[in-house]
């Protein structure tokens, strides 16, 4: 909110068509990446990125990011007692408690689930 003027200036500066065009382009690239992650059995190191992309483009209204029930199930399966973590995670600053829950990954998991709930509510109305 309040940054549209700044964004439009940057779009002109970098000779882009429009903000809408950029969102379409970014989300098309992200969808392709998500499909590759899924095709490679959702490697642990890409779960965070997968949920980030689902959150970003899903909340922008791109239904293909949140209409896939397998993807939704995976995000739910990655939870550990209400949060998300990595077994190999070594960075203490990203942990939120003694259960080794990760701030960013948990935030992205919540965002992805919110985007999915929003989609499911919109479909059912």
MMTF fields as JSON, N, C-alpha, C and O atoms, coordinates in Angstrom:
{
  "mmtfVersion": "1.0.0",
  "mmtfProducer": "UNKNOWN",
  "numBonds": 499,
  "numAtoms": 500,
  "numGroups": 125,
  "numChains": 1,
  "numModels": 1,
  "chainsPerModel": [1],
  "groupsPerChain": [125],
  "chainIdList": ["A"],
  "bondAtomList": [4, 2, 8, 6, 12, 10, 16, 14, 20, 18, 24, 22, 28, 26, 32, 30, 36, 34, 40, 38, 44, 42, 48, 46, 52, 50, 56, 54, 60, 58, 64, 62, 68, 66, 72, 70, 76, 74, 80, 78, 84, 82, 88, 86, 92, 90, 96, 94, 100, 98, 104, 102, 108, 106, 112, 110, 116, 114, 120, 118, 124, 122, 128, 126, 132, 130, 136, 134, 140, 138, 144, 142, 148, 146, 152, 150, 156, 154, 160, 158, 164, 162, 168, 166, 172, 170, 176, 174, 180, 178, 184, 182, 188, 186, 192, 190, 196, 194, 200, 198, 204, 202, 208, 206, 212, 210, 216, 214, 220, 218, 224, 222, 228, 226, 232, 230, 236, 234, 240, 238, 244, 242, 248, 246, 252, 250, 256, 254, 260, 258, 264, 262, 268, 266, 272, 270, 276, 274, 280, 278, 284, 282, 288, 286, 292, 290, 296, 294, 300, 298, 304, 302, 308, 306, 312, 310, 316, 314, 320, 318, 324, 322, 328, 326, 332, 330, 336, 334, 340, 338, 344, 342, 348, 346, 352, 350, 356, 354, 360, 358, 364, 362, 368, 366, 372, 370, 376, 374, 380, 378, 384, 382, 388, 386, 392, 390, 396, 394, 400, 398, 404, 402, 408, 406, 412, 410, 416, 414, 420, 418, 424, 422, 428, 426, 432, 430, 436, 434, 440, 438, 444, 442, 448, 446, 452, 450, 456, 454, 460, 458, 464, 462, 468, 466, 472, 470, 476, 474, 480, 478, 484, 482, 488, 486, 492, 490, 496, 494],
  "bondOrderList": [1, 1, 1, 1, 1, 1, 1, 1, 1, 1, 1, 1, 1, 1, 1, 1, 1, 1, 1, 1, 1, 1, 1, 1, 1, 1, 1, 1, 1, 1, 1, 1, 1, 1, 1, 1, 1, 1, 1, 1, 1, 1, 1, 1, 1, 1, 1, 1, 1, 1, 1, 1, 1, 1, 1, 1, 1, 1, 1, 1, 1, 1, 1, 1, 1, 1, 1, 1, 1, 1, 1, 1, 1, 1, 1, 1, 1, 1, 1, 1, 1, 1, 1, 1, 1, 1, 1, 1, 1, 1, 1, 1, 1, 1, 1, 1, 1, 1, 1, 1, 1, 1, 1, 1, 1, 1, 1, 1, 1, 1, 1, 1, 1, 1, 1, 1, 1, 1, 1, 1, 1, 1, 1, 1],
  "groupList": [{"groupName": "UNK", "atomNameList": ["N", "CA", "C", "O"], "elementList": ["N", "C", "C", "O"], "formalChargeList": [0, 0, 0, 0], "bondAtomList": [1, 0, 2, 1, 3, 2], "bondOrderList": [1, 1, 2], "singleLetterCode": "X", "chemCompType": "L-PEPTIDE LINKING"}],
  "groupTypeList": [0, 0, 0, 0, 0, 0, 0, 0, 0, 0, 0, 0, 0, 0, 0, 0, 0, 0, 0, 0, 0, 0, 0, 0, 0, 0, 0, 0, 0, 0, 0, 0, 0, 0, 0, 0, 0, 0, 0, 0, 0, 0, 0, 0, 0, 0, 0, 0, 0, 0, 0, 0, 0, 0, 0, 0, 0, 0, 0, 0, 0, 0, 0, 0, 0, 0, 0, 0, 0, 0, 0, 0, 0, 0, 0, 0, 0, 0, 0, 0, 0, 0, 0, 0, 0, 0, 0, 0, 0, 0, 0, 0, 0, 0, 0, 0, 0, 0, 0, 0, 0, 0, 0, 0, 0, 0, 0, 0, 0, 0, 0, 0, 0, 0, 0, 0, 0, 0, 0, 0, 0, 0, 0, 0, 0],
  "groupIdList": [1, 2, 3, 4, 5, 6, 7, 8, 9, 10, 11, 12, 13, 14, 15, 16, 17, 18, 19, 20, 21, 22, 23, 24, 25, 26, 27, 28, 29, 30, 31, 32, 33, 34, 35, 36, 37, 38, 39, 40, 41, 42, 43, 44, 45, 46, 47, 48, 49, 50, 51, 52, 53, 54, 55, 56, 57, 58, 59, 60, 61, 62, 63, 64, 65, 66, 67, 68, 69, 70, 71, 72, 73, 74, 75, 76, 77, 78, 79, 80, 81, 82, 83, 84, 85, 86, 87, 88, 89, 90, 91, 92, 93, 94, 95, 96, 97, 98, 99, 100, 101, 102, 103, 104, 105, 106, 107, 108, 109, 110, 111, 112, 113, 114, 115, 116, 117, 118, 119, 120, 121, 122, 123, 124, 125],
  "secStructList": [7, 7, 7, 2, 2, 2, 2, 2, 2, 2, 2, 2, 2, 6, 6, 7, 1, 7, 2, 2, 2, 2, 2, 2, 2, 2, 2, 2, 2, 2, 2, 2, 2, 2, 2, 2, 2, 2, 2, 6, 6, 7, 7, 4, 4, 4, 2, 2, 2, 2, 2, 2, 2, 2, 2, 2, 2, 2, 2, 6, 6, 7, 4, 4, 4, 6, 7, 7, 2, 2, 2, 2, 2, 2, 2, 2, 2, 6, 7, 5, 6, 6, 5, 7, 7, 7, 6, 6, 7, 7, 7, 4, 4, 4, 5, 7, 1, 6, 6, 7, 7, 5, 2, 2, 2, 2, 2, 2, 2, 2, 2, 2, 2, 2, 2, 2, 2, 2, 2, 2, 2, 2, 2, 2, 7],
  "xCoordList": [0.856, 0.0, 0.896, 1.829, 0.596, 1.342, 2.609, 3.326, 2.912, 4.157, 3.907, 4.849, 2.662, 2.337, 3.091, 3.59, 3.178, 3.898, 5.357, 5.916, 5.965, 7.362, 7.535, 8.471, 6.652, 6.735, 6.579, 7.309, 5.64, 5.44, 6.666, 7.02, 7.314, 8.548, 9.637, 10.342, 9.773, 10.773, 10.452, 11.357, 9.181, 8.783, 9.213, 9.748, 8.981, 9.423, 10.947, 11.512, 11.607, 13.067, 13.709, 14.708, 13.133, 13.695, 12.986, 13.135, 12.215, 11.563, 10.725, 10.798, 9.941, 9.019, 7.643, 7.367, 6.798, 5.477, 4.547, 3.983, 4.383, 3.487, 3.756, 4.413, 3.251, 3.379, 2.65, 3.147, 1.506, 0.742, 1.534, 1.541, 2.191, 3.016, 4.167, 4.474, 4.803, 5.899, 5.411, 6.076, 4.26, 3.707, 3.439, 3.759, 2.85, 2.587, 3.889, 3.96, 4.905, 6.199, 6.871, 7.325, 6.933, 7.545, 6.806, 7.434, 5.491, 4.729, 4.784, 4.734, 4.884, 5.059, 6.389, 6.458, 7.446, 8.753, 8.709, 9.273, 8.036, 7.938, 7.134, 7.475, 6.076, 5.276, 6.135, 6.064, 6.937, 7.836, 8.812, 9.043, 9.374, 10.282, 9.571, 10.13, 8.345, 7.593, 7.326, 7.391, 7.032, 6.804, 8.078, 8.019, 9.231, 10.511, 10.785, 11.242, 10.509, 10.696, 9.807, 10.257, 8.56, 7.632, 8.118, 8.064, 8.587, 9.074, 10.308, 10.575, 11.06, 12.255, 11.979, 12.876, 10.737, 10.316, 10.509, 10.815, 10.333, 10.295, 11.496, 11.332, 12.694, 13.903, 13.812, 13.309, 14.305, 14.241, 14.767, 14.181, 15.856, 16.484, 15.637, 15.924, 14.598, 13.749, 12.349, 11.531, 12.077, 10.752, 10.438, 9.326, 11.398, 11.225, 10.864, 9.911, 11.628, 11.367, 9.991, 9.253, 9.654, 8.362, 7.217, 6.278, 7.3, 6.243, 6.24, 5.181, 7.422, 7.526, 6.802, 6.04, 7.046, 6.422, 4.914, 4.141, 4.503, 3.076, 2.399, 1.303, 3.055, 2.513, 2.406, 1.334, 3.504, 3.564, 2.544, 1.701, 2.622, 1.737, 0.317, -0.645, 0.187, -1.149, -1.928, -3.109, -1.275, -1.949, -2.177, -3.021, -1.428, -1.691, -2.876, -3.315, -3.387, -4.578, -4.323, -5.245, -3.098, -2.797, -3.202, -2.496, -4.344, -4.958, -4.129, -4.217, -3.327, -2.543, -1.518, -0.977, -1.243, -0.314, -0.976, -0.289, -2.281, -2.991, -4.1, -4.747, -4.327, -5.406, -4.931, -5.743, -3.645, -3.089, -3.15, -2.409, -4.014, -4.213, -2.971, -2.723, -2.195, -0.959, 0.022, 0.65, 0.159, 1.063, 0.609, 1.423, -0.681, -1.245, -0.93, -0.533, -1.105, -0.819, 0.649, 0.977, 1.521, 2.954, 3.289, 4.025, 2.749, 3.005, 2.535, 3.214, 1.391, 0.892, 1.789, 2.04, 2.268, 3.126, 4.473, 5.061, 4.961, 6.267, 6.231, 7.284, 5.067, 4.958, 5.531, 5.45, 6.108, 6.566, 5.954, 6.379, 4.972, 4.303, 3.952, 4.215, 3.351, 2.869, 3.872, 3.567, 5.059, 6.045, 6.855, 6.613, 7.799, 8.622, 10.091, 10.525, 10.833, 12.258, 13.004, 12.402, 14.321, 15.197, 16.037, 16.536, 16.193, 17.012, 18.469, 19.151, 18.951, 20.353, 20.63, 21.78, 19.638, 19.81, 20.836, 20.751, 21.795, 22.853, 22.795, 23.366, 22.129, 22.142, 21.231, 20.009, 21.808, 21.033, 20.12, 19.035, 20.542, 19.736, 18.391, 17.49, 18.237, 16.966, 16.03, 14.905, 16.484, 15.648, 14.792, 15.214, 13.59, 12.713, 12.523, 12.031, 12.9, 12.766, 13.617, 14.309, 13.556, 14.393, 13.986, 14.723, 12.816, 12.382, 12.999, 12.72, 13.836, 14.535, 13.58, 13.789, 12.552, 11.633, 12.282, 12.939, 12.108, 12.75, 11.766, 10.66, 12.179, 11.323, 10.83, 9.626, 11.768, 11.39, 10.568, 9.534, 11.027, 10.319, 8.919, 7.973, 8.774, 7.458, 6.563, 5.378, 7.128, 6.362, 5.886, 4.743, 6.747, 6.366, 5.326, 4.423, 5.447, 4.434, 3.074, 2.058, 3.057, 1.805, 1.24, 0.042, 2.102, 1.651, 1.064, 0.027, 1.73, 1.239, -0.122, -1.015, -0.268, -1.549, -2.642, -3.782, -2.304, -3.274, -3.724, -4.915, -2.777, -3.126, -4.055, -4.998, -3.784, -4.644, -6.028, -7.026, -6.102, -7.405, -8.201, -9.398, -7.542, -8.23, -8.806, -9.943, -8.027, -8.503, -9.697, -10.699, -9.6, -10.679, -11.965, -13.06, -11.835, -13.012, -13.641, -14.862, -12.805, -13.317, -14.029, -15.045, -13.503, -14.104, -15.45, -16.378, -15.556, -16.782, -17.9, -19.053, -17.58, -18.603, -19.353, -20.248],
  "yCoordList": [-1.171, 0.0, 1.226, 1.335, 2.151, 3.389, 3.332, 4.33, 2.222, 2.134, 2.046, 1.852, 2.186, 2.041, 3.052, 2.698, 4.294, 5.321, 4.932, 5.032, 4.488, 4.06, 2.849, 2.81, 1.884, 0.697, 1.055, 0.531, 1.937, 2.34, 3.072, 2.918, 3.872, 4.558, 3.527, 3.657, 2.518, 1.464, 0.652, 0.247, 0.42, -0.325, 0.444, -0.143, 1.744, 2.565, 2.606, 2.51, 2.747, 2.818, 1.579, 1.67, 0.423, -0.829, -1.344, -2.502, -0.456, -0.711, -1.99, -2.798, -2.149, -3.272, -2.828, -1.631, -3.766, -3.453, -2.928, -1.843, -3.691, -3.293, -4.171, -5.207, -3.759, -4.564, -5.895, -6.936, -5.866, -7.077, -8.053, -9.259, -7.524, -8.357, -8.991, -10.169, -8.206, -8.738, -9.853, -10.88, -9.658, -10.695, -11.964, -13.065, -11.811, -12.98, -13.705, -14.933, -12.935, -13.501, -14.21, -15.347, -13.533, -14.141, -15.407, -16.426, -15.351, -16.51, -17.657, -18.82, -17.363, -18.425, -19.144, -20.371, -18.367, -18.969, -19.777, -20.869, -19.234, -19.932, -21.221, -22.225, -21.202, -22.413, -23.502, -24.668, -23.117, -24.082, -24.666, -25.875, -23.813, -24.291, -25.241, -26.264, -24.902, -25.773, -27.135, -28.163, -27.139, -28.4, -29.241, -30.465, -28.585, -29.308, -29.868, -31.003, -29.077, -29.545, -30.757, -31.745, -30.691, -31.817, -33.041, -34.161, -32.831, -33.941, -34.6, -35.773, -33.856, -34.389, -34.769, -34.736, -35.128, -35.662, -34.685, -35.104, -33.406, -32.393, -32.481, -32.617, -32.404, -32.484, -31.505, -30.39, -31.948, -31.134, -29.715, -28.751, -29.597, -28.28, -27.306, -26.108, -27.791, -26.92, -26.71, -26.001, -27.315, -27.163, -25.705, -25.238, -24.996, -23.59, -22.767, -21.987, -22.947, -22.238, -22.594, -21.721, -23.856, -24.337, -23.626, -23.148, -23.56, -22.916, -21.402, -20.776, -20.813, -19.378, -19.023, -18.058, -19.808, -19.557, -19.791, -19.04, -20.832, -21.096, -19.923, -19.511, -19.391, -18.264, -17.029, -16.435, -16.645, -15.404, -15.392, -14.498, -16.371, -16.368, -16.809, -16.36, -17.676, -18.081, -16.905, -16.741, -16.08, -14.919, -13.813, -12.94, -13.846, -12.911, -13.361, -12.64, -14.557, -15.03, -16.03, -16.37, -16.504, -17.498, -18.873, -19.473, -19.349, -20.559, -21.822, -22.755, -21.859, -23.057, -23.343, -24.447, -22.371, -22.563, -23.199, -23.748, -23.131, -23.61, -24.615, -25.113, -24.916, -25.842, -27.288, -28.189, -27.526, -28.866, -29.524, -29.14, -30.49, -31.116, -31.89, -31.989, -32.435, -33.132, -32.146, -32.451, -30.961, -29.943, -29.518, -29.359, -29.341, -28.959, -30.032, -29.715, -31.281, -32.386, -32.428, -32.708, -32.155, -32.138, -31.079, -31.339, -29.892, -28.802, -29.214, -28.943, -29.858, -30.336, -31.442, -31.482, -32.331, -33.441, -32.961, -33.626, -31.829, -31.318, -30.708, -30.403, -30.527, -29.953, -30.911, -32.132, -30.318, -31.081, -30.432, -29.354, -31.076, -30.572, -29.085, -28.304, -28.708, -27.332, -26.353, -25.165, -26.8, -25.89, -26.66, -27.843, -25.987, -26.584, -26.489, -25.521, -27.514, -27.536, -28.356, -29.017, -28.297, -29.122, -29.971, -29.486, -31.219, -32.101, -31.643, -31.696, -31.192, -30.81, -29.349, -28.915, -28.604, -27.171, -26.945, -27.545, -26.076, -25.804, -24.378, -24.118, -23.455, -22.045, -21.819, -21.884, -21.557, -21.367, -20.148, -20.153, -19.09, -17.872, -18.063, -17.244, -19.109, -19.323, -20.247, -20.497, -20.752, -21.642, -20.827, -19.781, -21.315, -20.567, -21.246, -20.617, -22.504, -23.171, -24.431, -24.748, -25.132, -26.321, -27.474, -28.451, -27.362, -28.419, -28.228, -29.002, -27.204, -26.904, -26.421, -26.701, -25.709, -25.118, -23.879, -23.113, -23.678, -22.581, -21.447, -21.668, -20.233, -19.058, -18.912, -18.873, -18.831, -18.545, -19.681, -19.445, -20.905, -22.039, -22.165, -22.481, -21.922, -21.975, -20.864, -21.085, -19.677, -18.566, -18.894, -18.601, -19.497, -19.851, -20.969, -20.978, -21.914, -22.96, -22.383, -22.78, -21.446, -20.791, -20.018, -20.087, -19.28, -18.51, -19.413, -19.099, -20.534, -21.469, -22.046, -22.191, -22.368, -22.897, -21.835, -22.139, -20.596, -19.501, -19.32, -19.165, -19.339, -19.194, -20.319, -20.096, -21.532, -22.673, -22.548, -22.836, -22.123, -21.938, -20.873, -21.039, -19.786, -18.714, -19.26, -18.952, -20.065, -20.674, -21.581, -21.507, -22.439, -23.385, -22.662, -23.088, -21.585, -20.807, -20.145, -20.164, -19.554, -18.899, -19.887, -19.548, -21.099, -22.12, -22.568, -22.844, -22.639, -23.158, -22.12, -22.476, -20.862, -19.803, -19.659, -18.822],
  "zCoordList": [0.0, 0.0, 0.0, 0.797, -0.912, -0.969, -1.796, -1.868, -2.415, -3.176, -4.682, -5.451, -5.109, -6.526, -7.392, -8.46, -6.947, -7.71, -7.883, -8.975, -6.79, -6.832, -7.763, -8.561, -7.662, -8.511, -9.983, -10.824, -10.306, -11.701, -12.241, -13.409, -11.385, -11.796, -12.114, -13.115, -11.272, -11.493, -12.75, -13.48, -12.995, -14.198, -15.443, -16.384, -15.45, -16.592, -16.681, -17.771, -15.539, -15.493, -16.093, -16.805, -15.803, -16.303, -17.558, -17.946, -18.176, -19.458, -19.46, -20.386, -18.418, -18.325, -18.809, -18.887, -19.127, -19.671, -18.592, -18.731, -17.512, -16.429, -15.22, -15.331, -14.069, -12.866, -13.039, -12.608, -13.651, -13.901, -14.777, -14.528, -15.789, -16.667, -15.882, -16.067, -15.005, -14.196, -13.272, -13.137, -12.637, -11.767, -12.571, -12.122, -13.761, -14.614, -14.957, -14.906, -15.303, -15.697, -14.518, -14.65, -13.364, -12.187, -11.769, -11.482, -11.733, -11.281, -12.283, -11.881, -13.558, -14.555, -14.322, -14.387, -14.05, -13.759, -12.467, -12.39, -11.453, -10.174, -10.295, -9.67, -11.091, -11.287, -11.918, -11.528, -12.886, -13.525, -12.486, -12.463, -11.637, -10.586, -9.624, -9.229, -9.251, -8.342, -8.976, -8.302, -10.254, -10.957, -10.985, -10.865, -11.142, -11.108, -9.716, -9.577, -8.696, -7.315, -7.063, -6.481, -7.491, -7.32, -8.095, -7.587, -9.314, -10.141, -9.537, -9.796, -8.737, -8.072, -6.623, -5.78, -6.342, -5.051, -3.885, -2.769, -4.141, -3.07, -2.128, -0.915, -2.688, -1.849, -0.674, -0.81, 0.47, 1.687, 1.48, 1.973, 0.761, 0.611, -0.212, -0.218, -0.906, -1.714, -1.123, -1.709, 0.017, 0.62, 0.943, 0.694, 1.488, 1.844, 0.601, 0.62, -0.468, -1.726, -2.27, -2.726, -2.223, -2.713, -1.994, -2.631, -0.669, 0.11, -0.091, -0.079, -0.275, -0.544, -1.84, -1.893, -2.874, -4.168, -4.11, -4.703, -3.394, -3.235, -2.532, -2.912, -1.511, -0.759, -1.636, -1.75, -2.25, -3.024, -4.155, -4.229, -5.019, -6.188, -5.842, -6.466, -4.862, -4.417, -3.86, -4.165, -3.042, -2.475, -3.505, -3.301, -4.611, -5.708, -6.56, -7.456, -6.274, -6.976, -8.091, -8.832, -8.225, -9.257, -8.719, -7.91, -9.184, -8.638, -8.841, -8.043, -9.9, -10.166, -9.064, -9.005, -8.195, -7.087, -5.872, -5.01, -5.795, -4.607, -4.915, -3.994, -6.168, -6.534, -6.603, -6.814, -6.432, -6.515, -5.131, -4.226, -4.975, -3.655, -3.198, -1.996, -4.123, -3.732, -3.113, -2.099, -3.717, -3.179, -1.781, -0.872, -1.629, -0.324, 0.72, 1.842, 0.353, 1.274, 1.668, 2.821, 0.726, 1.032, 2.068, 3.02, 1.878, 2.834, 4.229, 5.22, 4.304, 5.604, 6.171, 7.375, 5.308, 5.743, 6.293, 7.146, 5.821, 6.254, 7.647, 8.208, 8.208, 9.554, 10.587, 10.454, 11.61, 12.764, 13.997, 14.413, 14.569, 15.765, 15.658, 16.573, 14.522, 14.346, 13.803, 13.706, 13.443, 12.846, 11.809, 11.566, 11.215, 10.162, 10.567, 11.191, 10.195, 10.52, 9.48, 8.634, 9.562, 8.731, 9.66, 10.676, 9.321, 10.141, 10.117, 11.141, 8.958, 8.817, 9.202, 9.134, 9.591, 9.869, 10.98, 12.051, 10.709, 11.676, 12.225, 13.284, 11.548, 11.943, 13.145, 13.016, 14.294, 15.517, 15.43, 16.013, 14.705, 14.672, 13.974, 14.155, 13.194, 12.505, 13.289, 12.856, 14.435, 15.244, 16.199, 16.692, 16.454, 17.343, 18.697, 19.634, 18.814, 20.115, 20.136, 19.168, 21.234, 21.406, 20.491, 20.356, 19.864, 18.927, 17.547, 16.633, 17.388, 16.133, 15.043, 13.863, 15.433, 14.474, 13.861, 14.566, 12.576, 11.859, 11.608, 11.115, 11.952, 11.773, 10.338, 10.085, 9.405, 8.017, 7.421, 6.798, 7.612, 7.025, 7.613, 6.891, 8.915, 9.548, 9.001, 8.75, 8.817, 8.238, 6.838, 6.485, 6.039, 4.671, 4.676, 3.839, 5.611, 5.725, 6.076, 5.505, 7.014, 7.396, 6.212, 5.936, 5.511, 4.34, 3.266, 2.682, 3.006, 1.991, 2.396, 1.561, 3.667, 4.137, 4.072, 3.72, 4.407, 4.304, 2.853, 2.584, 1.926, 0.505, 0.068, -0.692, 0.555, 0.22, 0.833, 0.173, 2.084, 2.735, 1.993, 1.757, 1.628, 0.884, -0.422, -0.779, -1.129, -2.372, -2.112, -2.823, -1.095, -0.8, -0.388, -0.754, 0.362, 0.758, -0.458, -0.618, -1.324, -2.535, -3.456, -4.063, -3.562, -4.425, -3.871, -4.631, -2.546, -1.946, -1.867, -1.622, -2.067, -1.966, -3.259, -3.364]
}
